[in-house]
Coordinates of C-alpha atoms in Angstrom, one line a residue:
Chain F
M219 CA 13.3 22.3 17.7
L220 CA 11.0 24.3 15.5
T221 CA 11.8 21.8 12.7
L222 CA 9.7 19.2 14.6
I223 CA 6.5 21.3 14.2
G224 CA 5.6 19.1 11.2
I225 CA 5.6 16.0 13.3
L226 CA 3.4 17.7 15.9
I227 CA 0.9 18.8 13.3
V228 CA 0.8 15.3 11.8
V229 CA 0.3 13.6 15.1
A230 CA -2.4 16.1 16.3
G231 CA -4.1 16.1 12.9
F232 CA -4.3 12.4 12.5
A233 CA -5.5 12.0 16.1
A234 CA -8.2 14.6 15.5
R235 CA -9.2 12.7 12.3
L236 CA -9.0 15.8 10.2
N237 CA -8.7 15.2 6.4
P238 CA -5.2 13.6 6.1
L239 CA -4.6 15.3 2.8
L240 CA -5.0 18.7 4.5
V241 CA -3.0 17.7 7.6
V242 CA 0.0 16.5 5.5
T243 CA -0.1 19.6 3.4
V244 CA -0.1 22.0 6.4
A245 CA 2.6 19.9 8.1
G246 CA 4.8 20.1 5.0
L247 CA 4.3 23.8 4.5
A248 CA 5.0 24.5 8.2
T249 CA 8.1 22.3 8.2
G250 CA 9.4 24.1 5.1
L251 CA 8.8 27.5 6.5
A252 CA 10.3 26.6 9.9
S253 CA 13.5 25.5 8.2
G254 CA 13.9 28.9 6.6
L255 CA 12.6 28.4 3.1
G256 CA 10.5 31.2 1.5
P257 CA 6.8 30.5 0.7
V258 CA 7.5 30.1 -3.0
Q259 CA 10.4 27.7 -2.4
V260 CA 8.3 25.6 0.0
V261 CA 5.5 25.3 -2.6
A262 CA 8.1 24.4 -5.3
A263 CA 9.7 21.8 -3.0
F264 CA 6.2 20.3 -2.5
G265 CA 5.5 20.3 -6.2
K266 CA 8.9 18.7 -7.0
A267 CA 8.5 15.9 -4.5
F268 CA 4.9 15.3 -5.7
T269 CA 6.1 15.1 -9.3
E270 CA 9.0 12.8 -8.5
S271 CA 6.8 10.4 -6.7
R272 CA 4.2 10.0 -9.4
Y273 CA 5.4 6.4 -10.0
V274 CA 3.6 5.2 -6.8
A275 CA 0.3 6.0 -8.5
I276 CA 0.9 3.7 -11.5
V277 CA -1.0 0.9 -9.8
W278 CA -4.3 2.8 -10.5
L279 CA -3.9 1.9 -14.1
V280 CA -5.4 -1.5 -13.2
L281 CA -8.7 0.2 -12.2
P282 CA -10.4 0.1 -15.6
V283 CA -9.9 -3.7 -16.0
I284 CA -10.7 -4.5 -12.3
G285 CA -13.9 -2.3 -12.6
L286 CA -14.9 -4.0 -15.8
L287 CA -14.5 -7.5 -14.3
E288 CA -16.4 -6.5 -11.2
R289 CA -19.2 -5.3 -13.5
A290 CA -19.1 -8.7 -15.1
G291 CA -19.5 -10.4 -11.8
L292 CA -15.8 -11.2 -10.8
K293 CA -16.5 -10.8 -7.0
E294 CA -19.6 -13.0 -7.2
R295 CA -17.6 -15.7 -9.1
A296 CA -14.8 -15.6 -6.5
R297 CA -17.4 -16.1 -3.8
A298 CA -19.0 -19.0 -5.7
V299 CA -15.7 -20.7 -6.1
I300 CA -15.1 -20.7 -2.4
A301 CA -18.7 -21.8 -1.7
A302 CA -17.9 -25.0 -3.6
V303 CA -15.1 -25.9 -1.1
P304 CA -16.8 -27.0 2.1
A305 CA -13.5 -27.0 4.1
A306 CA -12.9 -23.3 3.4
T307 CA -12.9 -20.9 6.2
T308 CA -12.0 -17.2 6.2
G309 CA -8.8 -17.9 8.2
R310 CA -7.8 -20.8 5.9
V311 CA -8.4 -18.8 2.8
L312 CA -6.2 -16.0 4.2
M313 CA -3.5 -18.4 5.4
I314 CA -3.2 -19.8 1.9
Y315 CA -2.9 -16.3 0.4
F316 CA -0.4 -15.4 3.1
A317 CA 1.8 -18.4 2.2
V318 CA 1.6 -17.8 -1.5
R319 CA 2.3 -14.0 -1.1
Q320 CA 5.2 -14.5 1.3
I321 CA 6.9 -17.3 -0.8
T322 CA 6.5 -15.4 -4.1
A323 CA 7.9 -12.2 -2.4
A324 CA 10.9 -14.2 -1.1
L325 CA 11.5 -15.1 -4.8
G326 CA 11.4 -11.5 -5.8
L327 CA 7.9 -11.7 -7.3
I328 CA 6.4 -8.9 -5.3
S329 CA 4.1 -7.8 -8.2
L330 CA 2.0 -11.0 -7.7
G331 CA -0.3 -9.3 -5.2
G332 CA -1.5 -5.9 -4.2
H333 CA -4.6 -4.4 -2.8
A334 CA -6.1 -3.2 -6.1
Q335 CA -5.1 -6.2 -8.2
M336 CA -5.7 -9.1 -5.8
V337 CA -7.3 -8.1 -2.5
R338 CA -10.3 -6.2 -3.7
P339 CA -11.4 -8.3 -6.6
L340 CA -10.3 -11.8 -5.4
V341 CA -9.0 -12.3 -1.9
A342 CA -11.5 -10.3 0.1
P343 CA -14.6 -11.7 -1.7
M344 CA -13.2 -15.2 -1.2
A345 CA -12.6 -14.6 2.5
E346 CA -16.1 -13.1 2.9
G347 CA -17.6 -15.9 0.8
A348 CA -16.0 -18.6 3.1
A349 CA -17.7 -16.9 6.1
E350 CA -21.0 -16.6 4.4
N351 CA -20.8 -20.2 3.5
R352 CA -20.5 -21.2 7.1
F353 CA -22.6 -18.7 8.9
G354 CA -25.1 -17.3 6.4
A355 CA -25.5 -13.5 5.9
L356 CA -22.8 -11.4 7.6
R357 CA -23.3 -8.2 9.6
A358 CA -21.7 -5.2 8.0
A359 CA -19.2 -4.9 10.9
T360 CA -18.1 -8.6 10.4
R361 CA -17.7 -8.1 6.7
F362 CA -15.5 -5.0 7.2
R363 CA -13.4 -6.9 9.7
I364 CA -12.8 -9.7 7.3
R365 CA -11.8 -7.2 4.6
A366 CA -9.4 -5.4 6.9
H367 CA -7.8 -8.7 7.6
A368 CA -7.5 -9.5 3.9
S369 CA -5.6 -6.3 3.4
A370 CA -3.4 -6.9 6.5
V371 CA -2.4 -10.4 5.1
D372 CA -1.2 -8.8 1.9
N373 CA 0.9 -6.3 3.8
V374 CA 2.4 -8.6 6.4
A375 CA 3.2 -11.3 3.9
V376 CA 5.0 -9.1 1.4
F377 CA 6.9 -7.0 4.0
F378 CA 8.4 -10.1 5.7
G379 CA 8.9 -12.1 2.6
E380 CA 10.6 -9.6 0.2
D381 CA 13.7 -9.1 2.3
I382 CA 14.8 -12.7 1.7
F383 CA 15.3 -11.8 -2.0
I384 CA 18.7 -10.3 -2.4
A385 CA 17.9 -7.8 -5.1
I386 CA 15.0 -6.1 -3.4
G387 CA 15.1 -2.3 -2.7
S388 CA 15.6 -2.5 1.1
I389 CA 18.6 -4.9 0.8
L390 CA 20.2 -2.6 -1.8
L391 CA 19.5 0.5 0.4
I392 CA 21.2 -1.2 3.4
K393 CA 24.2 -2.2 1.3
G394 CA 24.5 1.3 -0.2
F395 CA 24.1 3.1 3.1
L396 CA 26.7 0.9 4.9
E397 CA 29.1 1.3 1.9
Q398 CA 28.9 5.1 2.3
N399 CA 30.1 4.5 5.9
G400 CA 33.0 2.4 4.7
I401 CA 31.4 -1.0 5.6
N402 CA 31.0 -3.8 3.1
V403 CA 28.3 -6.4 3.7
E404 CA 27.2 -9.3 1.6
P405 CA 23.6 -9.0 0.3
A406 CA 23.2 -12.8 0.6
R407 CA 24.0 -12.6 4.4
L408 CA 21.6 -9.7 4.8
A409 CA 18.9 -11.8 3.1
L410 CA 19.7 -14.8 5.2
W411 CA 19.2 -12.8 8.4
A412 CA 15.7 -11.8 7.2
V413 CA 14.7 -15.5 7.5
P414 CA 14.2 -15.7 11.3
T415 CA 11.9 -12.7 11.2
A416 CA 10.0 -14.1 8.2
V417 CA 9.4 -17.3 10.1
S418 CA 8.2 -15.4 13.1
A419 CA 5.9 -13.3 11.0
W420 CA 4.4 -16.4 9.5
L421 CA 3.9 -18.0 12.9
I422 CA 2.4 -15.0 14.6
H423 CA 0.1 -14.0 11.8
N424 CA -1.2 -17.6 11.1
V425 CA -2.0 -18.0 14.8
R426 CA -4.0 -14.7 14.6
L427 CA -5.9 -16.0 11.5
L428 CA -6.8 -19.2 13.5
L429 CA -8.1 -16.9 16.2
L430 CA -10.0 -14.9 13.7
D431 CA -11.8 -18.1 12.6
R432 CA -12.6 -18.9 16.2
S433 CA -13.9 -15.4 16.9
L434 CA -16.1 -15.4 13.8
R435 CA -17.5 -18.7 14.8
R436 CA -18.2 -17.5 18.3
E437 CA -19.8 -14.4 17.0
A438 CA -22.1 -16.3 14.6
T439 CA -23.3 -18.8 17.2
A440 CA -23.8 -16.2 19.9
S441 CA -26.1 -14.0 17.7
P442 CA -27.0 -15.3 14.3
V443 CA -28.1 -12.6 11.8
P444 CA -31.8 -13.0 11.2
I445 CA -31.8 -12.6 7.5
A446 CA -32.8 -15.3 5.0
P447 CA -30.4 -16.6 2.3
A448 CA -27.0 -15.0 1.9
Q449 CA -27.4 -11.7 0.2
H450 CA -24.5 -10.5 -1.9
E451 CA -25.4 -6.9 -1.8
E452 CA -22.8 -4.4 -0.9
P453 CA -23.6 -3.0 2.6
A454 CA -24.7 0.5 2.6
A455 CA -21.7 2.8 3.0
Chain I
M220 CA 12.5 3.8 -25.8
I221 CA 9.5 3.5 -23.5
T222 CA 10.0 5.5 -20.3
L223 CA 7.9 6.4 -17.2
E224 CA 6.9 9.6 -19.0
H225 CA 4.8 7.5 -21.4
V226 CA 3.1 5.8 -18.5
Y227 CA 2.4 9.2 -17.0
W228 CA 0.7 10.3 -20.2
L229 CA -1.5 7.2 -19.9
M230 CA -2.3 8.1 -16.2
G231 CA -3.1 11.6 -17.3
V232 CA -5.5 10.4 -19.9
L233 CA -7.2 8.1 -17.4
A234 CA -7.5 10.8 -14.8
A235 CA -8.8 13.3 -17.4
G236 CA -11.4 10.7 -18.6
V237 CA -12.5 10.2 -15.0
A238 CA -12.9 13.9 -14.6
W239 CA -14.9 14.1 -17.8
V240 CA -17.3 11.3 -16.7
N241 CA -17.7 13.0 -13.4
A242 CA -18.5 16.3 -14.9
R243 CA -21.3 14.8 -17.0
D244 CA -22.9 12.8 -14.1
A245 CA -25.8 14.8 -12.6
S246 CA -26.4 12.0 -10.1
N247 CA -23.5 13.2 -8.0
P248 CA -24.2 16.4 -6.1
K249 CA -20.5 17.1 -5.8
R250 CA -19.7 16.4 -9.5
W251 CA -17.8 19.6 -10.2
N252 CA -15.6 19.0 -7.2
N253 CA -14.8 15.5 -8.4
A254 CA -14.2 16.8 -11.9
A255 CA -11.9 19.5 -10.6
F256 CA -9.9 17.1 -8.4
W257 CA -9.3 14.5 -11.1
G258 CA -8.7 17.2 -13.7
L259 CA -6.0 18.8 -11.7
Y260 CA -4.5 15.4 -11.0
A261 CA -4.5 14.7 -14.7
A262 CA -2.6 17.9 -15.3
T263 CA 0.2 16.8 -12.8
F264 CA 0.7 13.7 -15.0
L265 CA 0.4 15.3 -18.4
A266 CA 2.4 18.4 -17.7
G267 CA 4.2 17.7 -14.4
S268 CA 7.5 17.0 -16.1
W269 CA 7.9 20.4 -17.7
L270 CA 5.8 22.7 -15.5
P271 CA 7.8 24.7 -13.0
H272 CA 7.7 22.9 -9.7
A273 CA 6.1 25.9 -8.0
V274 CA 3.1 25.7 -10.4
T275 CA 2.7 22.0 -9.8
G276 CA 2.8 22.8 -6.1
C277 CA -0.1 25.2 -6.6
L278 CA -2.0 22.6 -8.5
V279 CA -1.5 20.1 -5.6
I280 CA -2.6 22.7 -3.0
A281 CA -5.7 23.4 -5.1
M282 CA -6.5 19.6 -5.1
V283 CA -6.1 19.5 -1.4
A284 CA -8.5 22.5 -1.0
V285 CA -11.1 20.9 -3.3
A286 CA -10.9 17.6 -1.4
S287 CA -10.8 18.9 2.2
I288 CA -12.9 22.1 2.0
G289 CA -15.2 21.3 -0.9
K290 CA -15.3 17.5 -0.3
L291 CA -15.7 14.8 -3.0
G292 CA -18.9 12.9 -3.7
Q293 CA -19.8 9.6 -5.4
T294 CA -22.2 8.7 -8.1
T295 CA -25.4 6.9 -6.9
R296 CA -25.8 5.1 -10.2
E297 CA -25.0 1.4 -10.4
S298 CA -23.9 0.2 -13.9
Q299 CA -25.3 -3.3 -13.2
T300 CA -27.6 -4.6 -10.6
A301 CA -26.6 -7.4 -8.2
A302 CA -28.8 -9.8 -10.1
Q303 CA -27.2 -8.9 -13.5
R304 CA -23.8 -9.5 -12.0
E305 CA -24.8 -12.9 -10.6
A306 CA -26.1 -13.9 -14.0
S307 CA -22.9 -12.7 -15.7
A308 CA -20.8 -14.5 -13.1
A309 CA -22.7 -17.7 -13.8
R310 CA -22.4 -17.2 -17.6
W311 CA -18.6 -16.6 -17.7
G312 CA -17.6 -18.9 -14.8
N313 CA -13.9 -19.2 -14.1
R314 CA -13.0 -17.4 -17.4
L315 CA -13.6 -14.2 -15.4
F316 CA -10.3 -14.8 -13.6
L317 CA -8.3 -14.8 -16.9
P318 CA -8.0 -11.0 -17.4
A319 CA -7.4 -10.5 -13.6
L320 CA -4.5 -13.0 -13.7
T321 CA -3.2 -11.6 -17.0
I322 CA -2.1 -8.5 -15.0
P323 CA 0.4 -10.1 -12.7
A324 CA 1.5 -12.6 -15.4
V325 CA 2.3 -9.9 -17.9
T326 CA 3.9 -7.7 -15.2
L327 CA 6.2 -10.5 -14.2
L328 CA 7.0 -11.5 -17.7
G329 CA 7.8 -7.9 -18.4
T330 CA 10.2 -7.5 -15.5
F331 CA 12.1 -10.5 -16.7
V332 CA 12.1 -10.0 -20.5
L333 CA 12.2 -6.2 -20.8
K334 CA 15.2 -5.7 -18.6
T335 CA 17.5 -7.0 -21.3
A336 CA 15.4 -6.7 -24.4
T337 CA 16.9 -4.4 -27.1
V338 CA 16.0 -3.3 -30.6
G339 CA 18.9 -2.4 -32.8
G340 CA 21.1 -2.0 -29.8
A341 CA 18.8 0.4 -27.9
P342 CA 16.8 -0.9 -24.9
I343 CA 13.0 -1.1 -25.5
V344 CA 12.2 0.3 -22.0
D345 CA 14.3 2.3 -19.6
P346 CA 16.1 -0.5 -17.6
K347 CA 15.8 1.5 -14.4
Q348 CA 12.0 1.7 -14.6
V349 CA 11.2 -1.8 -15.8
T350 CA 9.0 -2.7 -12.8
Q351 CA 6.7 0.2 -13.1
I352 CA 6.5 0.1 -16.9
S353 CA 5.7 -3.7 -16.7
L354 CA 2.9 -3.0 -14.3
A355 CA 1.4 -0.5 -16.7
L356 CA 1.8 -3.1 -19.5
G357 CA 0.2 -5.7 -17.3
A358 CA -2.8 -3.4 -16.7
L359 CA -3.2 -2.7 -20.4
A360 CA -2.9 -6.4 -21.3
G361 CA -5.5 -7.3 -18.7
L362 CA -7.8 -4.6 -20.1
A363 CA -7.3 -5.9 -23.7
V364 CA -8.2 -9.5 -22.7
A365 CA -11.3 -8.3 -20.8
M366 CA -12.5 -6.1 -23.7
V367 CA -12.1 -8.9 -26.2
M368 CA -13.7 -11.5 -24.0
L369 CA -16.6 -9.5 -22.4
R370 CA -17.3 -7.0 -25.3
P371 CA -18.7 -4.3 -23.0
P372 CA -19.6 -0.8 -24.3
A373 CA -16.5 1.1 -25.3
A374 CA -16.9 3.7 -22.5
A375 CA -17.4 1.0 -19.8
P376 CA -13.7 0.8 -18.7
L377 CA -13.7 4.6 -18.0
H378 CA -17.0 4.5 -16.1
E379 CA -15.9 1.6 -14.0
A380 CA -12.5 3.2 -13.3
R381 CA -14.4 6.3 -12.2
R382 CA -16.6 4.2 -9.9
L383 CA -13.6 2.7 -8.2
W384 CA -11.4 5.8 -8.1
D385 CA -14.2 7.9 -6.6
A386 CA -14.7 5.1 -4.0
V387 CA -11.0 5.6 -3.1
G388 CA -11.3 9.4 -3.3
W389 CA -8.6 11.7 -1.9
A390 CA -6.8 8.7 -0.4
A391 CA -5.6 7.9 -3.9
V392 CA -3.3 10.9 -3.8
L393 CA -2.2 10.6 -0.2
P394 CA 1.0 8.4 -0.8
Q395 CA 2.3 11.1 -3.1
M396 CA 1.6 13.8 -0.6
L397 CA 3.4 11.9 2.1
A398 CA 6.4 11.5 -0.2
A399 CA 6.4 15.3 -0.5
L400 CA 6.2 15.7 3.2
G401 CA 9.1 13.2 3.6
A402 CA 11.2 15.3 1.2
L403 CA 10.4 18.5 3.2
F404 CA 11.3 16.7 6.5
A405 CA 14.6 15.6 4.9
T406 CA 15.4 19.2 3.8
A407 CA 14.6 20.5 7.2
G408 CA 16.8 17.9 8.9
V409 CA 14.0 16.4 11.1
G410 CA 15.9 13.1 11.3
K411 CA 19.0 14.6 12.8
V412 CA 17.0 16.4 15.5
V413 CA 15.1 13.2 16.4
S414 CA 18.3 11.1 16.7
T415 CA 20.0 13.8 18.7
L416 CA 17.1 13.8 21.1
A417 CA 17.1 10.0 21.3
E418 CA 20.9 10.0 22.2
R419 CA 20.5 12.6 24.8
W420 CA 17.5 11.3 26.6
L421 CA 17.6 7.5 26.4
P422 CA 19.5 5.2 28.6
L423 CA 22.0 3.4 26.3
G424 CA 24.5 2.1 28.7
T425 CA 24.1 -1.6 28.1
P426 CA 24.2 -3.8 25.0
L427 CA 20.5 -4.8 25.6
A428 CA 19.4 -1.1 25.9
A429 CA 21.2 -0.3 22.7
V430 CA 19.4 -3.1 20.8
V431 CA 16.0 -2.2 22.2
T432 CA 16.5 1.5 21.4
Y433 CA 17.6 0.7 17.9
T434 CA 14.7 -1.7 17.1
V435 CA 12.0 0.3 18.8
G436 CA 13.5 3.5 17.5
M437 CA 13.4 2.1 13.9
A438 CA 9.7 1.3 14.4
L439 CA 8.8 4.6 16.0
F440 CA 10.7 6.7 13.5
T441 CA 9.2 4.7 10.6
M442 CA 5.8 5.5 12.0
I443 CA 6.6 9.2 11.9
M444 CA 8.2 9.2 8.4
G445 CA 5.8 6.5 7.1
N446 CA 8.7 4.7 5.5
A447 CA 11.4 2.4 6.9
F448 CA 13.7 3.5 4.1
A449 CA 13.7 7.1 5.4
A450 CA 14.2 6.0 9.0
F451 CA 17.0 3.5 8.4
P452 CA 19.9 5.9 7.6
V453 CA 19.0 8.2 10.5
M454 CA 18.6 5.5 13.2
T455 CA 21.6 3.4 12.0
A456 CA 23.9 6.4 11.9
G457 CA 22.6 7.7 15.2
I458 CA 22.3 4.5 17.3
G459 CA 23.1 1.4 15.3
L460 CA 26.6 2.0 14.1
P461 CA 28.0 4.1 17.1
L462 CA 26.5 2.0 19.8
V463 CA 25.4 -1.5 18.8
M464 CA 28.4 -2.0 16.4
T465 CA 31.3 0.1 17.6
R466 CA 30.8 0.4 21.3
F467 CA 29.4 -3.1 22.0
G468 CA 30.9 -5.0 19.2
G469 CA 27.7 -6.2 17.4
D470 CA 27.6 -7.8 14.0
V471 CA 26.7 -5.2 11.4
T472 CA 24.9 -7.6 9.0
V473 CA 22.5 -8.9 11.7
M474 CA 22.0 -5.4 13.1
A475 CA 21.1 -3.9 9.7
A476 CA 18.9 -6.7 8.4
V477 CA 16.8 -7.1 11.6
G478 CA 16.8 -3.3 12.1
M479 CA 15.2 -2.7 8.7
L480 CA 12.6 -5.4 9.5
S481 CA 11.9 -3.6 12.8
G482 CA 11.1 -0.6 10.8
F483 CA 8.6 -2.6 8.7
C484 CA 6.8 -3.3 12.0
G485 CA 6.3 0.4 12.3
T486 CA 5.1 0.6 8.7
L487 CA 2.2 -1.7 9.7
M488 CA 1.1 0.7 12.4
T489 CA 1.0 4.1 10.8
P490 CA -1.4 6.1 8.7
M491 CA 1.7 7.8 7.2
A492 CA 2.3 4.6 5.2
A493 CA -0.9 5.5 3.3
N494 CA -0.5 3.2 0.3
Y495 CA -0.3 0.1 2.5
N496 CA -2.8 1.2 5.3
I497 CA -5.1 4.0 4.3
V498 CA -5.6 3.4 0.5
P499 CA -6.7 -0.3 1.0
A500 CA -9.3 0.8 3.6
A501 CA -10.7 3.2 1.1
L502 CA -10.4 0.7 -1.7
L503 CA -12.3 -1.9 0.3
E504 CA -14.9 0.7 1.2
L505 CA -14.3 0.4 5.0
P506 CA -16.1 3.1 7.0
D507 CA -13.1 3.2 9.5
E508 CA -10.0 4.5 7.6
Y509 CA -7.8 3.0 10.4
A510 CA -9.4 -0.5 10.1
V511 CA -6.4 -2.1 8.3
I512 CA -4.0 -0.6 10.8
K513 CA -6.1 -1.9 13.7
A514 CA -6.0 -5.4 12.2
Q515 CA -2.2 -5.2 11.9
I516 CA -1.2 -3.7 15.3
P517 CA -1.1 -7.0 17.3
T518 CA 1.1 -8.7 14.7
A519 CA 3.3 -5.7 14.4
L520 CA 3.9 -5.4 18.2
L521 CA 4.6 -9.2 18.6
L522 CA 6.9 -9.2 15.7
L523 CA 8.8 -6.1 17.0
A524 CA 9.3 -8.0 20.2
A525 CA 10.5 -11.0 18.2
N526 CA 12.9 -8.9 16.2
T527 CA 14.3 -7.4 19.3
A528 CA 14.8 -10.9 20.7
I529 CA 16.4 -12.1 17.5
M530 CA 18.8 -9.2 17.3
Y531 CA 19.8 -9.5 20.9
A532 CA 20.3 -13.2 20.6
F533 CA 22.5 -13.1 17.5
V534 CA 24.0 -9.6 17.0
Y535 CA 26.7 -10.0 19.7
R536 CA 27.5 -13.7 18.9
Q537 CA 29.2 -13.4 15.6

């Protein structure tokens, strides 16, 4: 039972909103010690796993170019493009991105999106721009809500699109695990059975985006923000 | 042959550059903390492959200490004012999208072409690491296009990368820390303890109860581990195979496919899946680090219910 101490620390630490980095480190060290490893072995196990997972950080290599483009006005341009489309709303912009992201993921093209490459420089400014277009200046809270939804769309669309592609990691993991247990399954049938969930995800999330549009509209008509023309300043953090 | 090691050198150089820019920036009151944090991170990339793991572990713990006890700061300097950016946006127009779209275009091209490309019989890139190496090449290609087109000062990419990376802050390292935690959980056998507890305490006497336990268990255990891939073997060996398949005669393909997707519902709801949930909140400069999770919870719960219904409707029908 002592092995579960790490889970306890994580749940308590995240709930108390302590620095997640600290919580995770303490939980890892405690779990290692509880399982009978010596202090040096625990630190080494930590270092080894950290080193072996460096590949997840490669996405940060896009920061120089994204930063450079932001400096040259990429976000402002993304907003201006949307401002030229009168029919655009936050929900519709996000629905289009959802469809593109889910379909390309189903074709195995999962690198066509991502929070650093697409959401921050393009999708979020477009979603914000569509709202500004309709309702004028946005409150900081509204702006943050739209951004959170832009990120959520990227996640939901890729999670429930990629499993339709037969060579994706999760399908290979399922096949490999079942093989170890003496069961053979067809990757194509696994991928086929991801379709009902993909359709459900599309339906559920698109309804939520329609509701987001409605709630933004209601919010704007109930209490318009009394600031003159749309300011594209970043809200104070 | 290009391997991930080369990409790590590039990451190390970027992190070291960010540390250097931070060290020289007097506008940030915490500049030495930032410099130490990114400098240590640079060391894990440049030397991580040959340092003893215990030393790397100490570097990582030092990073955690700097970020959690010392705290990181941010520069107050803006490289361009809003008006300058508006003017630049008007000047460049839609051409600004070109470097941004170069990144995914080159990444995709790389994954297709480099997988089989050889020079003199030897592969150009390590075939197992094509995706990650292509992403790095895409980032470099995008940067090259932007530099040629915009002609900014030579140090601008580093300064801009510093601005964004400091905005993300410690969250940038959290996914790797969670991978380390997952490895320690695995060594300690946390998964087995959890599935033993589930078997002992949950009512699993009916086909429906078995399905619900499996899908909800996948979601919950994924929330704990932060990763459906870690939860799948444990829950499938503990509940899926012995109960849904063997005892109640369910179809293993439907069970496994929908079970994994139930785990993905858990991924949407947990701060442990930091690279999907916490990093974007930091990247979009949201004051609430759980804002993305909160936006995802309704979809995740409805979809988990849908998955349970789909599995129950089809798993026993084959």
